Amino acid sequence: MALYNATGIDEYEPEAEDCTGIERSRSQVLELVNENKAYFKTEYIFVANYGEPLKADHFRKRLHDYGVKSGIHGQVRVSPHTFRHYFCTAYLENGGDVFTLQRIAGHADLKRLVNTSKRVQKRCRRSTRPYRQ
């Protein structure tokens, strides 16, 4: 299987249990690459309205704008980091382990994840306290 990246196509052989989601994603990515080539004459996957590559802070700015438009800006922090933190917390709350999460989130150091895991465990204990005897 070939996966597209900014410098070209890389070969990747998935594990058997990974194939279902990857095959679906692969076809969607290749469709997007072909659309971008046809409309914008570019090899980039993520492009702005006129075909220029997205800048590093494009997504952050859009999230900020959506937070303002929704009326939650100022009450809740709306940023890529907040979404990443929420994902990590939800992953641990739903039974995920810190070692797998470290690989998914790309954390070089386990300390931050261990601290998040401890907070999740405390919250879980507090919420189930009324039901324990």
Tab-separated table of C-alpha atoms in Angstrom:
chain	number	residue	atom	x	y	z
A	1	MET	CA	0.000	0.000	0.000
A	2	ALA	CA	1.247	3.502	-0.706
A	3	LEU	CA	0.654	6.444	1.599
A	4	TYR	CA	1.050	10.012	0.392
A	5	ASN	CA	3.130	12.563	2.267
A	6	ALA	CA	4.501	16.021	1.502
A	7	THR	CA	7.567	14.626	-0.246
A	8	GLY	CA	5.862	11.910	-2.229
A	9	ILE	CA	4.456	8.418	-1.834
A	10	ASP	CA	5.833	6.062	0.824
A	11	GLU	CA	5.327	2.333	0.948
A	12	TYR	CA	3.598	1.005	4.062
A	13	GLU	CA	2.469	-2.491	4.896
A	14	PRO	CA	-0.167	-2.458	7.660
A	15	GLU	CA	-0.744	-5.205	10.185
A	16	ALA	CA	-3.717	-7.405	9.292
A	17	GLU	CA	-5.942	-5.994	12.059
A	18	ASP	CA	-5.188	-2.420	10.942
A	19	CYS	CA	-6.376	-2.891	7.361
A	20	THR	CA	-10.051	-1.982	7.605
A	21	GLY	CA	-9.703	1.650	8.610
A	22	ILE	CA	-6.486	2.179	6.682
A	23	GLU	CA	-7.954	0.963	3.394
A	24	ARG	CA	-10.930	3.306	3.754
A	25	SER	CA	-8.655	6.229	4.706
A	26	ARG	CA	-6.214	5.383	1.922
A	27	SER	CA	-8.880	5.613	-0.753
A	28	GLN	CA	-10.141	8.929	0.662
A	29	VAL	CA	-6.613	10.391	0.769
A	30	LEU	CA	-5.852	9.272	-2.779
A	31	GLU	CA	-9.155	10.777	-3.957
A	32	LEU	CA	-8.221	14.082	-2.287
A	33	VAL	CA	-4.731	14.004	-3.835
A	34	ASN	CA	-6.238	13.444	-7.293
A	35	GLU	CA	-8.770	16.267	-6.793
A	36	ASN	CA	-6.026	18.651	-5.699
A	37	LYS	CA	-3.894	17.707	-8.698
A	38	ALA	CA	-6.814	18.303	-11.057
A	39	TYR	CA	-8.027	21.603	-9.607
A	40	PHE	CA	-4.880	23.189	-8.224
A	41	LYS	CA	-1.965	21.433	-9.969
A	42	THR	CA	-0.381	20.691	-6.576
A	43	GLU	CA	0.933	17.664	-4.732
A	44	TYR	CA	-0.193	18.962	-1.322
A	45	ILE	CA	-3.076	17.236	0.447
A	46	PHE	CA	-4.167	20.130	2.646
A	47	VAL	CA	-4.582	23.316	0.658
A	48	ALA	CA	-6.397	26.625	1.145
A	49	ASN	CA	-9.189	27.844	-1.150
A	50	TYR	CA	-6.869	28.809	-3.991
A	51	GLY	CA	-4.565	25.795	-3.827
A	52	GLU	CA	-1.705	27.235	-1.794
A	53	PRO	CA	-0.413	24.958	0.993
A	54	LEU	CA	-1.825	25.606	4.441
A	55	LYS	CA	0.503	27.424	6.799
A	56	ALA	CA	1.401	25.893	10.159
A	57	ASP	CA	-0.990	28.073	12.169
A	58	HIS	CA	-3.961	27.913	9.761
A	59	PHE	CA	-5.845	25.288	11.774
A	60	ARG	CA	-5.214	27.132	15.061
A	61	LYS	CA	-6.583	30.380	13.608
A	62	ARG	CA	-9.669	28.638	12.221
A	63	LEU	CA	-10.372	26.983	15.579
A	64	HIS	CA	-10.042	30.355	17.290
A	65	ASP	CA	-12.491	31.914	14.805
A	66	TYR	CA	-14.983	29.075	15.323
A	67	GLY	CA	-14.703	29.539	19.104
A	68	VAL	CA	-15.512	33.240	18.727
A	69	LYS	CA	-18.431	32.568	16.346
A	70	SER	CA	-19.880	29.914	18.656
A	71	GLY	CA	-19.834	32.292	21.602
A	72	ILE	CA	-17.708	30.046	23.819
A	73	HIS	CA	-14.481	32.002	23.336
A	74	GLY	CA	-13.404	33.365	26.704
A	75	GLN	CA	-15.364	30.701	28.597
A	76	VAL	CA	-13.472	27.738	27.174
A	77	ARG	CA	-10.060	27.654	25.554
A	78	VAL	CA	-10.417	26.645	21.906
A	79	SER	CA	-7.079	25.495	20.515
A	80	PRO	CA	-5.436	22.442	18.951
A	81	HIS	CA	-3.716	21.802	22.299
A	82	THR	CA	-7.096	21.730	24.074
A	83	PHE	CA	-8.423	19.174	21.598
A	84	ARG	CA	-5.247	17.097	21.986
A	85	HIS	CA	-5.526	17.230	25.784
A	86	TYR	CA	-9.203	16.270	25.606
A	87	PHE	CA	-8.394	13.314	23.330
A	88	CYS	CA	-5.667	12.075	25.687
A	89	THR	CA	-7.941	12.394	28.726
A	90	ALA	CA	-10.891	10.699	26.998
A	91	TYR	CA	-8.607	7.921	25.738
A	92	LEU	CA	-7.427	7.172	29.280
A	93	GLU	CA	-10.951	7.479	30.744
A	94	ASN	CA	-12.146	4.869	28.266
A	95	GLY	CA	-9.537	2.299	29.238
A	96	GLY	CA	-6.590	3.192	27.016
A	97	ASP	CA	-3.088	2.675	28.374
A	98	VAL	CA	-0.387	5.339	28.668
A	99	PHE	CA	2.153	3.489	26.515
A	100	THR	CA	-0.163	3.260	23.505
A	101	LEU	CA	-1.284	6.846	24.070
A	102	GLN	CA	2.357	7.939	24.126
A	103	ARG	CA	2.778	6.518	20.620
A	104	ILE	CA	-0.515	7.948	19.340
A	105	ALA	CA	0.061	11.454	20.727
A	106	GLY	CA	3.792	11.515	20.029
A	107	HIS	CA	4.822	12.363	23.581
A	108	ALA	CA	8.567	11.948	24.044
A	109	ASP	CA	8.247	11.926	27.829
A	110	LEU	CA	5.824	9.769	29.813
A	111	LYS	CA	5.731	12.154	32.816
A	112	ARG	CA	2.940	14.320	31.429
A	113	LEU	CA	0.829	11.295	30.476
A	114	VAL	CA	1.370	9.667	33.868
A	115	ASN	CA	0.165	12.886	35.548
A	116	THR	CA	-2.898	12.974	33.283
A	117	SER	CA	-3.516	9.304	34.044
A	118	LYS	CA	-3.368	9.968	37.800
A	119	ARG	CA	-5.887	12.820	37.481
A	120	VAL	CA	-8.207	10.569	35.464
A	121	GLN	CA	-7.944	7.816	38.096
A	122	LYS	CA	-8.712	10.272	40.931
A	123	ARG	CA	-11.722	11.643	39.053
A	124	CYS	CA	-12.944	8.103	38.396
A	125	ARG	CA	-12.567	7.143	42.077
A	126	ARG	CA	-14.425	10.304	43.174
A	127	SER	CA	-17.287	9.721	40.761
A	128	THR	CA	-17.741	6.072	41.787
A	129	ARG	CA	-17.345	6.657	45.561
A	130	PRO	CA	-21.126	6.789	46.225
A	131	TYR	CA	-21.514	3.322	44.694
A	132	ARG	CA	-18.703	1.613	46.606
A	133	GLN	CA	-19.250	0.043	50.025
